[in-house]
Amino acid sequence: MTTLAVTELALSHARSYKGAVVEADGRPVAIYGANGAGKTNILEALSLLSPGRGLRGVKADEITRAPERIGWKITATLQSLGHIHEVEVTYEGSGTRCVTIDGKTTPQVALGHIVRMVWLVPVMDRLWVEGAEGRRRFLDRVALSFEPRHADVSLAYEKAMRQRNRMLKNGITDPGWYRAVEAQMAIAGAAIHTNRQHAIAQLTAVREEAGTTFPTATLNLSHAEGFVLPDDAGALAEAFADSRPRDIFAGRTLVGPHRADFDATYTAKRLPARQCSTGEQKALLISLILANARALALGFGAPPILLLDEVSAHLDAGRRAALYDEICALGAQAWMTGTGPELFKDLGNRAQRLEVFDMNGTSKITAH
Ligand SMILES: Nc1ncnc2c1ncn2[C@@H]1O[C@H](COP(=O)(O)OP(=O)(O)O)[C@@H](O)[C@H]1O
Ligand SMILES: [Mg+2]
């Protein structure tokens, strides 16, 4: 029995939707329609019910429906651990988005107490072959799914580092100017590093016992130039102080969690993920997402809501069927998209189906 699910979702003036309502019964939801019909926009709307900027990682203004540009509103009824909540995320067309839970205005982080979400989007298909930034973002999403406060420490770190980088660029050498800001960076940075290590440990722990058909990945946290990030804030503050002469020369901070990376190895083949086939790379990602979901089911008390955009791309029929079986066994409400209904045939009546189409520039949804 699913204990975490969105049972009603309403989109108002968000992206290609003027006004649309979706009802869901807790089963996985298969969304199909042509390119540009509005499938990913539904997943993005759902992702805005969790802390952060949603699955496209954009500012609130970009989501405002053109041409009206009057702001937007996402409303949802959420079943979470035996409680029913009404959640509203509103953007009035300027300023920041506003979150209410059961009619009360709350900070975004409060969403993390009642909902956990994990997503997989097509840009992640290049995760293993592109730069470290995408992998850090991926790992931070995993860390955030376990620890909602990860968003706050990340922001605190970025803010302090911007300040330090400004001093470095100005060639300031007086240690007195650096101490306070480096202490802030060290506290936030150590928390980031700990959350990431914890996230990897959680993924690894569930992997041992899961009877998954997806190939497992062994993850390894690293840092640019072979530097080893210390675990505690005191040692990290020292590392910042030691790095100052080099940093002044570079005009930016060269050590810290913002320069971390992780690599994945296809465990059974002992092959780095970047050398695997496109299909294998996708399968490794899916195995990480499923491990994340299993770990959350244990820690949070319910499997997270899964948002799987174009999930069957690069998967052969066998792997696709295996994925559906694992999602159903997990009991997660997975919202999945694909271009046609045939991609979801193996789900039979284990899923509900929504067709999305464009009507004169406005997306419409029909339940099947
Ligand atoms: N702010 C916006 N206002 C109006 N339409 C938008 C906005 N942002 C994106 N769109 C439209 O949404 C559509 C893409 O929807 P999307 O959900 O990504 O499609 P798909 O079904 O392929 O996943 C495009 O037609 C795009 O022009
Ligand atoms: Mg899409």
Short mmCIF file of N, CA, C and O and ligand atoms in Angstrom, two decimals, residues 36 39-41 56 122 309-310 337, ligand 2:
data_model
loop_
_atom_site.label_atom_id
_atom_site.label_comp_id
_atom_site.label_asym_id
_atom_site.label_seq_id
_atom_site.Cartn_x
_atom_site.Cartn_y
_atom_site.Cartn_z
N GLY A 36 6.43 17.77 -26.98
CA GLY A 36 5.94 19.12 -26.74
C GLY A 36 4.51 19.20 -26.24
O GLY A 36 3.95 20.28 -26.07
N LYS A 39 4.11 16.78 -21.24
CA LYS A 39 4.33 15.69 -20.28
C LYS A 39 5.33 16.10 -19.18
O LYS A 39 5.05 15.95 -18.00
N THR A 40 6.49 16.59 -19.61
CA THR A 40 7.51 16.97 -18.62
C THR A 40 6.99 18.11 -17.73
O THR A 40 7.33 18.18 -16.55
N ASN A 41 6.14 18.97 -18.30
CA ASN A 41 5.60 20.07 -17.49
C ASN A 41 4.80 19.55 -16.29
O ASN A 41 4.78 20.19 -15.24
N ARG A 56 13.61 21.10 -13.45
CA ARG A 56 14.38 21.81 -14.48
C ARG A 56 15.35 22.80 -13.83
O ARG A 56 16.16 23.41 -14.52
N PRO A 122 15.97 13.15 -18.82
CA PRO A 122 16.88 12.79 -19.92
C PRO A 122 18.25 13.46 -19.86
O PRO A 122 19.23 12.85 -20.27
N ASP A 309 11.15 10.77 -16.25
CA ASP A 309 10.85 11.40 -17.54
C ASP A 309 11.50 10.62 -18.67
O ASP A 309 12.71 10.39 -18.64
N GLU A 310 10.71 10.25 -19.66
CA GLU A 310 11.19 9.48 -20.82
C GLU A 310 12.01 8.28 -20.34
O GLU A 310 13.09 8.02 -20.86
N THR A 337 6.78 9.24 -18.03
CA THR A 337 6.33 9.76 -19.32
C THR A 337 6.93 8.95 -20.47
O THR A 337 7.96 8.30 -20.32
MG MG B 2 9.45 15.91 -22.14
#
